[in-house]
PDB file of C-alpha atoms in Angstrom:
ATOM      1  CA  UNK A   1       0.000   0.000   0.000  1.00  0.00           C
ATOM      2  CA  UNK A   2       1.220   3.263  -1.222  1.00  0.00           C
ATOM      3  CA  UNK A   3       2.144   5.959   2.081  1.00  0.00           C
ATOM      4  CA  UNK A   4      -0.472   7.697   3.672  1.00  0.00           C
ATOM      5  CA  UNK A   5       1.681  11.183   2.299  1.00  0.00           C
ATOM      6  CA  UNK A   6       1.757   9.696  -1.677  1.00  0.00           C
ATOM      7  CA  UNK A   7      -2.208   8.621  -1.262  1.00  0.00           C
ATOM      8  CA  UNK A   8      -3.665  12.526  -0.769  1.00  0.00           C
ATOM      9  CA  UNK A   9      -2.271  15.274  -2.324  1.00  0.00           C
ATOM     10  CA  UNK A  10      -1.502  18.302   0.183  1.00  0.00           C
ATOM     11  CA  UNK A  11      -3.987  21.207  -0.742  1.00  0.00           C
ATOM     12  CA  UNK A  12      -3.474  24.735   0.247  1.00  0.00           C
ATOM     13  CA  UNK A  13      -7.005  27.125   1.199  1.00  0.00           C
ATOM     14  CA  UNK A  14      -7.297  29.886  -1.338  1.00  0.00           C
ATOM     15  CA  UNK A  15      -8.519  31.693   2.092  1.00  0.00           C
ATOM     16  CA  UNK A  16      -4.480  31.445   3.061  1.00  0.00           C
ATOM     17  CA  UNK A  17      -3.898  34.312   1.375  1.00  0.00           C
ATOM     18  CA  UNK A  18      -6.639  36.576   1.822  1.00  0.00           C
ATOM     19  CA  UNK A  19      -7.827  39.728   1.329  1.00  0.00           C
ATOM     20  CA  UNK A  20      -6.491  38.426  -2.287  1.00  0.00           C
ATOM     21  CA  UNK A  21      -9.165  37.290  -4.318  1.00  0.00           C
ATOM     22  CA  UNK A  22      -9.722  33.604  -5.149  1.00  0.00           C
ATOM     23  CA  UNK A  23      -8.576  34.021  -8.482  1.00  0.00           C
ATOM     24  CA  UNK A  24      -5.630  35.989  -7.292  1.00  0.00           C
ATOM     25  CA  UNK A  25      -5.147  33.590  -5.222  1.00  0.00           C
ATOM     26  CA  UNK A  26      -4.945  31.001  -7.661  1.00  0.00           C
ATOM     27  CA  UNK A  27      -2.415  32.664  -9.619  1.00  0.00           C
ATOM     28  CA  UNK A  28       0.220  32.714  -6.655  1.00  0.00           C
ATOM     29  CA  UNK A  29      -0.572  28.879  -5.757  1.00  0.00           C
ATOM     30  CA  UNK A  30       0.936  28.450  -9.634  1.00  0.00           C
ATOM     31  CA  UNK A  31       3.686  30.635  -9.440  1.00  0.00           C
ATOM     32  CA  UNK A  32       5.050  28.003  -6.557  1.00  0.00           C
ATOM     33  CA  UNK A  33       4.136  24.915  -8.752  1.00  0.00           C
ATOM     34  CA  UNK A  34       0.835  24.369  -6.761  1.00  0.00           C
ATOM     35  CA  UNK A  35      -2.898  23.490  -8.309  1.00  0.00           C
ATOM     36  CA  UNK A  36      -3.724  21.589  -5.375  1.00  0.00           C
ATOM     37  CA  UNK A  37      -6.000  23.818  -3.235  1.00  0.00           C
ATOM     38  CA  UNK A  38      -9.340  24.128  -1.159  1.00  0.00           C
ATOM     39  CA  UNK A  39     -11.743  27.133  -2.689  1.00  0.00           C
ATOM     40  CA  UNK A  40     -12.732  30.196  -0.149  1.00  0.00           C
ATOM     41  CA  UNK A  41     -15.173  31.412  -2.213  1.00  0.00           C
ATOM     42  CA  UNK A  42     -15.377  35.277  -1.140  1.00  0.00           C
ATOM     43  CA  UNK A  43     -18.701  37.097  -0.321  1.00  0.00           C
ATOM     44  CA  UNK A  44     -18.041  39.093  -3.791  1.00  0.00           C
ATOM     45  CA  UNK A  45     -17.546  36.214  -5.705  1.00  0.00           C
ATOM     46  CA  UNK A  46     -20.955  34.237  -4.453  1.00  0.00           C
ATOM     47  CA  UNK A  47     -23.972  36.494  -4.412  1.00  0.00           C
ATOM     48  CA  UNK A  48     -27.536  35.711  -4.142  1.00  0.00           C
ATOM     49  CA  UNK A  49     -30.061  37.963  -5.968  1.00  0.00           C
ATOM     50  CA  UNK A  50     -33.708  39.661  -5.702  1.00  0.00           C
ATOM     51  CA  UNK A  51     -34.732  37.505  -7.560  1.00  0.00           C
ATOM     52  CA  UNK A  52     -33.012  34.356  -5.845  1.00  0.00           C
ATOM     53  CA  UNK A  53     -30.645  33.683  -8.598  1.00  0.00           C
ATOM     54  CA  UNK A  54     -27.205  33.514  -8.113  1.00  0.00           C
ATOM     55  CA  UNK A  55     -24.249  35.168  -9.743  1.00  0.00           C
ATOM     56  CA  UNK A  56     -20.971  33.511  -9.168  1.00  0.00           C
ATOM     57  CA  UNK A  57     -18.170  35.377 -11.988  1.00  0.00           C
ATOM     58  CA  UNK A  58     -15.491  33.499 -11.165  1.00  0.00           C
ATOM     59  CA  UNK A  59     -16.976  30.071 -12.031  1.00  0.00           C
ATOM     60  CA  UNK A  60     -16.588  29.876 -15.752  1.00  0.00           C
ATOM     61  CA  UNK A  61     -12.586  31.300 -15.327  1.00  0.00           C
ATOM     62  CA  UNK A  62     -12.702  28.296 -12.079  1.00  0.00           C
ATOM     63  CA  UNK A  63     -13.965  25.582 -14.434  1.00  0.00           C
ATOM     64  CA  UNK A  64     -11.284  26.765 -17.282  1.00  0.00           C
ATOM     65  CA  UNK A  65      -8.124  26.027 -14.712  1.00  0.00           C
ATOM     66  CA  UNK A  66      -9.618  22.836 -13.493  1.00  0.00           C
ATOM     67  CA  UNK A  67     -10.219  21.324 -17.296  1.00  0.00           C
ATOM     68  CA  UNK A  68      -6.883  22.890 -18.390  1.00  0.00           C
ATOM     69  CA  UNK A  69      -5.048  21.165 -15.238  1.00  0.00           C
ATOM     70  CA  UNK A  70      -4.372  24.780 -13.594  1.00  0.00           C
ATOM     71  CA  UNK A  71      -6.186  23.800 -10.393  1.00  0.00           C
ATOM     72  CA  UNK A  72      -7.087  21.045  -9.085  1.00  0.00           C
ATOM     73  CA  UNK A  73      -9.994  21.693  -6.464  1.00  0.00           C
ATOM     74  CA  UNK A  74     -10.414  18.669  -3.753  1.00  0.00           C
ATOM     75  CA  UNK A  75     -13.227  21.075  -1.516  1.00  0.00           C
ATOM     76  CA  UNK A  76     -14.880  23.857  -1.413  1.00  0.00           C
ATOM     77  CA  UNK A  77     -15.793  26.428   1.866  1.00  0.00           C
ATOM     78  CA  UNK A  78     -19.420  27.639   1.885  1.00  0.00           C
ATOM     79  CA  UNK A  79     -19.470  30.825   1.873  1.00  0.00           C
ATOM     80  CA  UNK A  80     -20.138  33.512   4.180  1.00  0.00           C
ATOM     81  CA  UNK A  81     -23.613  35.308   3.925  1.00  0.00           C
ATOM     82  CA  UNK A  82     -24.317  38.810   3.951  1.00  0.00           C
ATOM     83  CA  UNK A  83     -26.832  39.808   6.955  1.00  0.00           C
ATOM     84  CA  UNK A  84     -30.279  39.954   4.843  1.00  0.00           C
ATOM     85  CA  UNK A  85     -29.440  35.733   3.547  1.00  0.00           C
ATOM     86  CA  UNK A  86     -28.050  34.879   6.504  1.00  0.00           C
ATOM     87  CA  UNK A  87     -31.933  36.490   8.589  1.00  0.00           C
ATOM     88  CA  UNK A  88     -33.678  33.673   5.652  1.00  0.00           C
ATOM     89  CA  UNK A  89     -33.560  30.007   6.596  1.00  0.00           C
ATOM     90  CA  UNK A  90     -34.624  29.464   2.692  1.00  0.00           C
ATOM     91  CA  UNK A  91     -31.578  31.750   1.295  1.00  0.00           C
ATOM     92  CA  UNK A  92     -29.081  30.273   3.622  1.00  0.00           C
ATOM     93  CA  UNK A  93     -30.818  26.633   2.240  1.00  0.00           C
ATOM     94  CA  UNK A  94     -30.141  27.845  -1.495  1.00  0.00           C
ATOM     95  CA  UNK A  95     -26.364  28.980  -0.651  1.00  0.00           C
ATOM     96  CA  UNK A  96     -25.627  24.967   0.173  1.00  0.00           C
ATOM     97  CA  UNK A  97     -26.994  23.958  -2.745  1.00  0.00           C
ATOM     98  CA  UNK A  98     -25.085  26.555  -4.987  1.00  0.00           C
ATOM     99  CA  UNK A  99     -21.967  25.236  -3.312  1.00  0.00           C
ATOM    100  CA  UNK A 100     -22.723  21.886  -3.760  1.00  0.00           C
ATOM    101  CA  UNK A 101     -23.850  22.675  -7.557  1.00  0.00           C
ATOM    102  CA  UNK A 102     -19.987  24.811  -7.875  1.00  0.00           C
ATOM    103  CA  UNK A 103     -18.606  21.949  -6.201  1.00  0.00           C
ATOM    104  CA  UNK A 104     -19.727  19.214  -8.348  1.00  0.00           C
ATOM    105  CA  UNK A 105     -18.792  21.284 -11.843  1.00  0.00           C
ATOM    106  CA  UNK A 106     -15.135  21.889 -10.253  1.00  0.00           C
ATOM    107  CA  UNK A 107     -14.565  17.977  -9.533  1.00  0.00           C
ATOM    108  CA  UNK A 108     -14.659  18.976  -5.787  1.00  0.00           C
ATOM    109  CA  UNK A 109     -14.963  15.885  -3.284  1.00  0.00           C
ATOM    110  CA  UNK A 110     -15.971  18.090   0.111  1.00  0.00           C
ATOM    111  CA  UNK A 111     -17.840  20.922   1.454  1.00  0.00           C
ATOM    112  CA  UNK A 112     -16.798  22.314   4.385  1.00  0.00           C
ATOM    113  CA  UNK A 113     -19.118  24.191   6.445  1.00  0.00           C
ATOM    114  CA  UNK A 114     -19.555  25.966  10.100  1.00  0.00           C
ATOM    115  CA  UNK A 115     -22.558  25.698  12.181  1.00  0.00           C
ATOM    116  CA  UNK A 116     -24.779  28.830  11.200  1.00  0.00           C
ATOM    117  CA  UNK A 117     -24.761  26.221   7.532  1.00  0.00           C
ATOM    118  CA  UNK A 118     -26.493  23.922   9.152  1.00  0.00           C
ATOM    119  CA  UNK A 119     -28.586  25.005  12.139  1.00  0.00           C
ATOM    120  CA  UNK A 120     -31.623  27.703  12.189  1.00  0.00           C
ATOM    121  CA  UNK A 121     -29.781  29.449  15.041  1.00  0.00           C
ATOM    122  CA  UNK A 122     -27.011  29.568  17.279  1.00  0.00           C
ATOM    123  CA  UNK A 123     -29.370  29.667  20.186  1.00  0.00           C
ATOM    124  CA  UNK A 124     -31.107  26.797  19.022  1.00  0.00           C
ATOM    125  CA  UNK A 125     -27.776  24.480  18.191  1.00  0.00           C
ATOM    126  CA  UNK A 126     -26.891  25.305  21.798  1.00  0.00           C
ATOM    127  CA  UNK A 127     -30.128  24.185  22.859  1.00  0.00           C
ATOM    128  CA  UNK A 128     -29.652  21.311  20.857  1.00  0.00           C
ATOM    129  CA  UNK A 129     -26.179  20.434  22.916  1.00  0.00           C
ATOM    130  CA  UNK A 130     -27.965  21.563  26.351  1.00  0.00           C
ATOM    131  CA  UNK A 131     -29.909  18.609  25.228  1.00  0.00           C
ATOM    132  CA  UNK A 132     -33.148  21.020  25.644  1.00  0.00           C
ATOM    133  CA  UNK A 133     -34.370  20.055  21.819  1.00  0.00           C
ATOM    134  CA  UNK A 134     -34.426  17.767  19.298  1.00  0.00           C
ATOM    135  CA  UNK A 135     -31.653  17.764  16.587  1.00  0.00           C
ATOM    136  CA  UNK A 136     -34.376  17.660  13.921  1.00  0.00           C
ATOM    137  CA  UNK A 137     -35.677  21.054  15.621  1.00  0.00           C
ATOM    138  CA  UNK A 138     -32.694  22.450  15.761  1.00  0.00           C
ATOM    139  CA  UNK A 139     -31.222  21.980  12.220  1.00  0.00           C
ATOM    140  CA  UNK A 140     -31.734  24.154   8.724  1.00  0.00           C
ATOM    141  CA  UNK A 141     -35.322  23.044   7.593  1.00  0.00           C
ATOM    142  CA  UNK A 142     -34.538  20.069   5.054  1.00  0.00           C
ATOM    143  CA  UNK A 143     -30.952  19.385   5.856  1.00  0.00           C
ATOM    144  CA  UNK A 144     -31.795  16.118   5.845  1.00  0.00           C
ATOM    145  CA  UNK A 145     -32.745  15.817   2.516  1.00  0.00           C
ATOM    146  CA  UNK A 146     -29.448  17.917   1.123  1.00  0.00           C
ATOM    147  CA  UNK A 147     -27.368  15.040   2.669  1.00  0.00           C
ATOM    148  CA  UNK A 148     -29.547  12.995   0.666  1.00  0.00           C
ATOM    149  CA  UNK A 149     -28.913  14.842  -2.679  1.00  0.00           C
ATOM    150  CA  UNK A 150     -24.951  15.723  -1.649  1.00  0.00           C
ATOM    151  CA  UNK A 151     -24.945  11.728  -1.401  1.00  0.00           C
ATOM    152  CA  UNK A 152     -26.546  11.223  -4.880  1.00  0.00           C
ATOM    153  CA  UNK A 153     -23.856  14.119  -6.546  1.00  0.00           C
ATOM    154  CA  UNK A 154     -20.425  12.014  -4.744  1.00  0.00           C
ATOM    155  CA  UNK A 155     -20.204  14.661  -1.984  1.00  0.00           C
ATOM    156  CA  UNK A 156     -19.508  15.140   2.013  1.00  0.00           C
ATOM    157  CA  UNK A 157     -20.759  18.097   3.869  1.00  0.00           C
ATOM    158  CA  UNK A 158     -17.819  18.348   6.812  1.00  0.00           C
ATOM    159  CA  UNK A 159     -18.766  20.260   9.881  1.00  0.00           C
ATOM    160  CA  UNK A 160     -15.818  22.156  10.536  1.00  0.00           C
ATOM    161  CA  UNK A 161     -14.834  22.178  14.498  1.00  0.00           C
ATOM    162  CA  UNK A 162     -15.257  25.969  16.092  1.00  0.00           C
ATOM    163  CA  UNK A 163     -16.165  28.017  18.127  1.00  0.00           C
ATOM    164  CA  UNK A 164     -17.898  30.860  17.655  1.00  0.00           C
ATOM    165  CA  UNK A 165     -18.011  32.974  20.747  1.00  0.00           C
ATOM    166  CA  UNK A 166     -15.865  33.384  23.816  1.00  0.00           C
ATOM    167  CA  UNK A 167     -18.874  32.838  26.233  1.00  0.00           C
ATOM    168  CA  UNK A 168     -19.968  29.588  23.870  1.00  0.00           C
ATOM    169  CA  UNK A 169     -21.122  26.771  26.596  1.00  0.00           C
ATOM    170  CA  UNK A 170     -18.997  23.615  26.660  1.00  0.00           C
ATOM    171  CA  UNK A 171     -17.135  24.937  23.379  1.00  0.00           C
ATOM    172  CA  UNK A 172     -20.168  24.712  21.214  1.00  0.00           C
ATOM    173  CA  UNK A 173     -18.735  22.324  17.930  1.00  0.00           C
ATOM    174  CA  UNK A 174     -15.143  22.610  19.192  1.00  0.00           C
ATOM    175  CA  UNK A 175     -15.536  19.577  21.631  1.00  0.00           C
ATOM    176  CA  UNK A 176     -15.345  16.096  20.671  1.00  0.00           C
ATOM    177  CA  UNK A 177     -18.487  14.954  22.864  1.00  0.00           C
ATOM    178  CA  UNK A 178     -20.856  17.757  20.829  1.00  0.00           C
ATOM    179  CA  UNK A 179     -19.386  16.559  17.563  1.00  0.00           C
ATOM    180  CA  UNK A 180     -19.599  12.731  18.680  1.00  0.00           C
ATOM    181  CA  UNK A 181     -23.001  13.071  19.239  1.00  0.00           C
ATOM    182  CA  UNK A 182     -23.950  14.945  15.842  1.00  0.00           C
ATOM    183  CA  UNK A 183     -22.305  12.608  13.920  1.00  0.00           C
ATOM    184  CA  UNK A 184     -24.104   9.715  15.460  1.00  0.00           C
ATOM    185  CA  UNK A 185     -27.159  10.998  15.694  1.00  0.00           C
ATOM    186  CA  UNK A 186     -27.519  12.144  11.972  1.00  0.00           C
ATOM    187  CA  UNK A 187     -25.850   8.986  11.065  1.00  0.00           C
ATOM    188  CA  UNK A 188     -25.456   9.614   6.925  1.00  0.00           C
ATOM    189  CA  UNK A 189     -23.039   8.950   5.120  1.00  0.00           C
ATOM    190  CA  UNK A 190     -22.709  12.213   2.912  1.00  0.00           C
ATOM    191  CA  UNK A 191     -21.753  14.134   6.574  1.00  0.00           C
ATOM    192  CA  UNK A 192     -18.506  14.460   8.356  1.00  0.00           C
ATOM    193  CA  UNK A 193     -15.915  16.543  10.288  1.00  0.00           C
ATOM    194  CA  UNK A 194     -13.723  19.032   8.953  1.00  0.00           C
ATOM    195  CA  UNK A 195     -10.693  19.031  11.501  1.00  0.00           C
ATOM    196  CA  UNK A 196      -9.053  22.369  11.842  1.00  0.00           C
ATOM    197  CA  UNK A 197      -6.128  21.696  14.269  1.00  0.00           C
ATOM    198  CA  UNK A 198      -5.275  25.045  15.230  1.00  0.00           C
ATOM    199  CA  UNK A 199      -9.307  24.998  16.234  1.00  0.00           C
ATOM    200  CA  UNK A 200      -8.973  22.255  18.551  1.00  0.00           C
ATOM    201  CA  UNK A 201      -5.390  23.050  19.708  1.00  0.00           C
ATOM    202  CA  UNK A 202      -7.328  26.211  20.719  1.00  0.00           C
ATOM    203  CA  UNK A 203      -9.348  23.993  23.277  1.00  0.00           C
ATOM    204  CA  UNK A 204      -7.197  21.360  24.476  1.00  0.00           C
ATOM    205  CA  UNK A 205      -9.130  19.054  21.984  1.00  0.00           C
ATOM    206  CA  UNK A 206      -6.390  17.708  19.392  1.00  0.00           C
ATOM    207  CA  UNK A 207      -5.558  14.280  20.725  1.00  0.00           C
ATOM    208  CA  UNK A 208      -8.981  13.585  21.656  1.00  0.00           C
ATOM    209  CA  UNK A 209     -10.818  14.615  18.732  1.00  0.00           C
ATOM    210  CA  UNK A 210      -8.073  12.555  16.324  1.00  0.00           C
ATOM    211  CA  UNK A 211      -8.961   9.417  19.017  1.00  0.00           C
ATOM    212  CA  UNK A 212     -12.268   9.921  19.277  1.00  0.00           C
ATOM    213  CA  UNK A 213     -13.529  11.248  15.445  1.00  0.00           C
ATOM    214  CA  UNK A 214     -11.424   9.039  13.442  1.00  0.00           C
ATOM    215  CA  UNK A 215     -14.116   7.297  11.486  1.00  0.00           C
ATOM    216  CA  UNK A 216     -15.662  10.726  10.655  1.00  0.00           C
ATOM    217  CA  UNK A 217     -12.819  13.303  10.065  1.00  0.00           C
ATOM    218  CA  UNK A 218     -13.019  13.771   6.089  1.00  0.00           C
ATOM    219  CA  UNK A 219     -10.599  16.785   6.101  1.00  0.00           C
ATOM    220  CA  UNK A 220      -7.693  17.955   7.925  1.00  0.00           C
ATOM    221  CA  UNK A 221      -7.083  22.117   7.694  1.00  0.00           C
ATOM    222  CA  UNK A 222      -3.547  22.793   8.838  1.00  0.00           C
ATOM    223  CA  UNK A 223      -1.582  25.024  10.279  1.00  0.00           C
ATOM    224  CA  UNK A 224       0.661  25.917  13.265  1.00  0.00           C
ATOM    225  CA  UNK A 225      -0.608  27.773  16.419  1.00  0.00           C
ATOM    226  CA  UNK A 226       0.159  30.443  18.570  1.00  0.00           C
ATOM    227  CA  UNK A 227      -1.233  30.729  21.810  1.00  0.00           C
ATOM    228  CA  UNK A 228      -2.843  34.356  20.789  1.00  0.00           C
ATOM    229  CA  UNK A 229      -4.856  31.916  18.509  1.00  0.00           C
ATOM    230  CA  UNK A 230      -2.710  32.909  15.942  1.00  0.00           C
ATOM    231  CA  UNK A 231      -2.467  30.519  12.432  1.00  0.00           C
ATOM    232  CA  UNK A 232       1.593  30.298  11.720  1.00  0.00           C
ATOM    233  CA  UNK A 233       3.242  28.759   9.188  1.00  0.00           C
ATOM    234  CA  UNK A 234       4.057  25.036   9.628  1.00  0.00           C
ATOM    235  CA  UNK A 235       6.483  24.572  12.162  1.00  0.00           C
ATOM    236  CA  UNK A 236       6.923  27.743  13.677  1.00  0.00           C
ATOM    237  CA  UNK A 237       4.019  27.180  16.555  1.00  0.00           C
ATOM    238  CA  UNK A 238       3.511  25.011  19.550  1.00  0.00           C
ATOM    239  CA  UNK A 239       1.565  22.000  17.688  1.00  0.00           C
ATOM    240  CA  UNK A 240       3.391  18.524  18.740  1.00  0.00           C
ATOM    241  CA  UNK A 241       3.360  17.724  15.181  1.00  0.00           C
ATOM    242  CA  UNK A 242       5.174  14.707  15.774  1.00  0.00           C
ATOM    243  CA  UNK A 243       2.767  13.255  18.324  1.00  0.00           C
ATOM    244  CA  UNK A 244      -0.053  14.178  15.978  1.00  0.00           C
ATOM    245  CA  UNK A 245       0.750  13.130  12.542  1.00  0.00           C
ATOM    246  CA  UNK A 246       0.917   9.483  13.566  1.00  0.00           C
ATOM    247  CA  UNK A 247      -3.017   9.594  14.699  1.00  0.00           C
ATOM    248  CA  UNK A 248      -4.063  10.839  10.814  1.00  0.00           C
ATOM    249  CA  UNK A 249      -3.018   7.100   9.768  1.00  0.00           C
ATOM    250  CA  UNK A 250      -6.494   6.199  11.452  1.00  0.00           C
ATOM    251  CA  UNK A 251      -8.531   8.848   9.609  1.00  0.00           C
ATOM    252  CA  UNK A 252     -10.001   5.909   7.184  1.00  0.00           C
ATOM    253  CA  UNK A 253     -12.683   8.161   5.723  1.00  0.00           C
ATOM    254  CA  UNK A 254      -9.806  11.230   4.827  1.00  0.00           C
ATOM    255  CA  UNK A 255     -10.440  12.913   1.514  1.00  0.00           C
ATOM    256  CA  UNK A 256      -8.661  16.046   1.843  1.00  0.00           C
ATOM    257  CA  UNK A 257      -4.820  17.758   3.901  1.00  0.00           C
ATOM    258  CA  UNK A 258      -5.498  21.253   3.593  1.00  0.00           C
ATOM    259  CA  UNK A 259      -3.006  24.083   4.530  1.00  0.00           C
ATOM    260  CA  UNK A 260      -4.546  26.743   5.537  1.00  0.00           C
ATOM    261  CA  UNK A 261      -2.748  29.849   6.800  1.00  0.00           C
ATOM    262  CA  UNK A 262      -3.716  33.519   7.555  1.00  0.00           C
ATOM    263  CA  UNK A 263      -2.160  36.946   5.343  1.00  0.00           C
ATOM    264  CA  UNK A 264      -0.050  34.110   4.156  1.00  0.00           C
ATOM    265  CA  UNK A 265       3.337  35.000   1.855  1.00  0.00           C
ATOM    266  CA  UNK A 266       4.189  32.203  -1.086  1.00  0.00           C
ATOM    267  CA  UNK A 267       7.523  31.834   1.022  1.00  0.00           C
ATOM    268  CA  UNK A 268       5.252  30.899   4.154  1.00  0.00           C
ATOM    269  CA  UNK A 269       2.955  28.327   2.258  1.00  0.00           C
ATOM    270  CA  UNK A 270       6.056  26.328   0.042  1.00  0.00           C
ATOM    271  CA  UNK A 271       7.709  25.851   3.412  1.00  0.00           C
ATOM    272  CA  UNK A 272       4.346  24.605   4.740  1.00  0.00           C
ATOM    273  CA  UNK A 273       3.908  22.669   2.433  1.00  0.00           C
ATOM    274  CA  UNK A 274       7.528  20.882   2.607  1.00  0.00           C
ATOM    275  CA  UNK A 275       7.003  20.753   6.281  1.00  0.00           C
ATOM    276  CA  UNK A 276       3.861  18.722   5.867  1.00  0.00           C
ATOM    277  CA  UNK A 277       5.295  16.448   3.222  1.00  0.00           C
ATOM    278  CA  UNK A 278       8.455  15.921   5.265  1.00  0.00           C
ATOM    279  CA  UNK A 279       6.359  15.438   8.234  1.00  0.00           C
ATOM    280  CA  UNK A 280       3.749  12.603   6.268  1.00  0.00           C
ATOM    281  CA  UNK A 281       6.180  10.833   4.290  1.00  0.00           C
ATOM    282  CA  UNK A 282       6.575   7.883   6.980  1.00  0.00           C
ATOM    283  CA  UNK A 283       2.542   7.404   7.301  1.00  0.00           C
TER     284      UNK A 283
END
């Protein structure tokens, strides 16, 4: 069996070097020999009309560098909303299945999402933890029934660990019992985790969440950690990269290694990236 390093490429998160566009973006993974990459699609760049149609101008150039080998796109971020979609459970509904539609035309395996994606509120997903109401209550109206269709289209919606306030109760989706507990309970195979390591370095949560999510981590996002809850460059933080690493050989259901960094220079993602290959190529 080929090494766990040579079986998924390492992707870097267009998002690494914002404010730069996506397309920008793209251009500086190339100049550093990269088309490996995870799409941050960019409030600008995904926009939801009066009239409920969508306008995404990037997609036809996006579909262009995938057929002509320029990028190779292994998942895509949902997007952030503006505050009038974000107030409509049905516009927030439509944004999902935009992303899975972009996702599917750009040969994209996973959708990573955070919890406002998937739940009606925040209040009611922490209501939903407290244990005070049903999941079905608690989640987007038909969420269900998108698994169902991301399932039919070859796709995983991956929760991404977080947290999303300070005061957050038990560390809302950045604790491995809240996450252990979602994933059971909706049970389908078209949902997952997203891992973000500095997220659960952030809590205390690496080692337990690698133990105790293995069978439903689909993607890793990267990146050293300061203890400001800064993202650094790989290798320059306070991750135990060497006690880590070895737990990702247990991640059977692993699509996707994404770096993903913060104001990030090309210099700061090729040495990532060589850190993470160096670090993998025993797994």
């Amino acid at each position: 069996m080929p090494h766990f390093s040579q079986r998924l490429p390492i992707s870097v998160a267009t998002g690494s070097f914002w404010p730069e566009g996506t397309l920008r973006s793209l251009d500086l993974l190339n100049k550093i020999g990269i088309t490996d990459c995870e799409l941050n699609l960019q409030a600008d760049e995904f926009r939801l009309h009066f009239d409920r149609s969508f306008d995404i101008p990037i997609l036809l150039d996006l579909i262009n560098r995938v057929e002509a080998g320029r990028a190779a796109v292994h998942s895509v971020h949902a997007p952030n909303m503006d505050t009038g979609n974000g107030y409509s459970l049905r516009s927030r509904l439509d944004y999902l299945v935009q992303t899975m539609d972009v996702a599917a035309s750009l040969e994209a395996e996973v959708i990573d999402i955070h919890p406002h994606h998937m739940f009606g509120t925040h209040e009611g997903a922490e209501a939903y933890l407290r244990g005070e109401t049903r999941l079905a209550d608690a989640l987007l109206p038909e969420f269900q029934d998108l698994l169902d269709h991301a399932q039919e289209m070859g796709l995983i919606i991956a929760l991404e660990n977080i947290k999303m306030w300070e005061d957050d109760e038990r560390d809302f989706f950045n604790h491995p019992a809240s996450l252990g507990r979602l994933t059971k309970e909706i049970s389908h195979p078209a949902f997952g985790i997203t891992l973000d390591v500095v997220h659960a370095q952030c809590c205390g949560w690496v080692f337990d969440m690698l133990s105790g999510l293995s069978d439903q981590i689909v993607n890793l996002h990267l990146a050293d950690f300061a203890p400001v809850m800064e993202r650094l460059p790989m290798g320059e933080g306070s991750i135990a990269w060497g006690e880590v690493a070895p737990l990702f050989e247990r991640l059977y259901r692993l699509r996707c290694i994404t770096l993903e960094l913060t104001r990030a220079s090309t210099q700061d993602v090729s040495q990532s990236v060589r850190f993470v290959q160096d670090l993998l190529q025993d797994y």
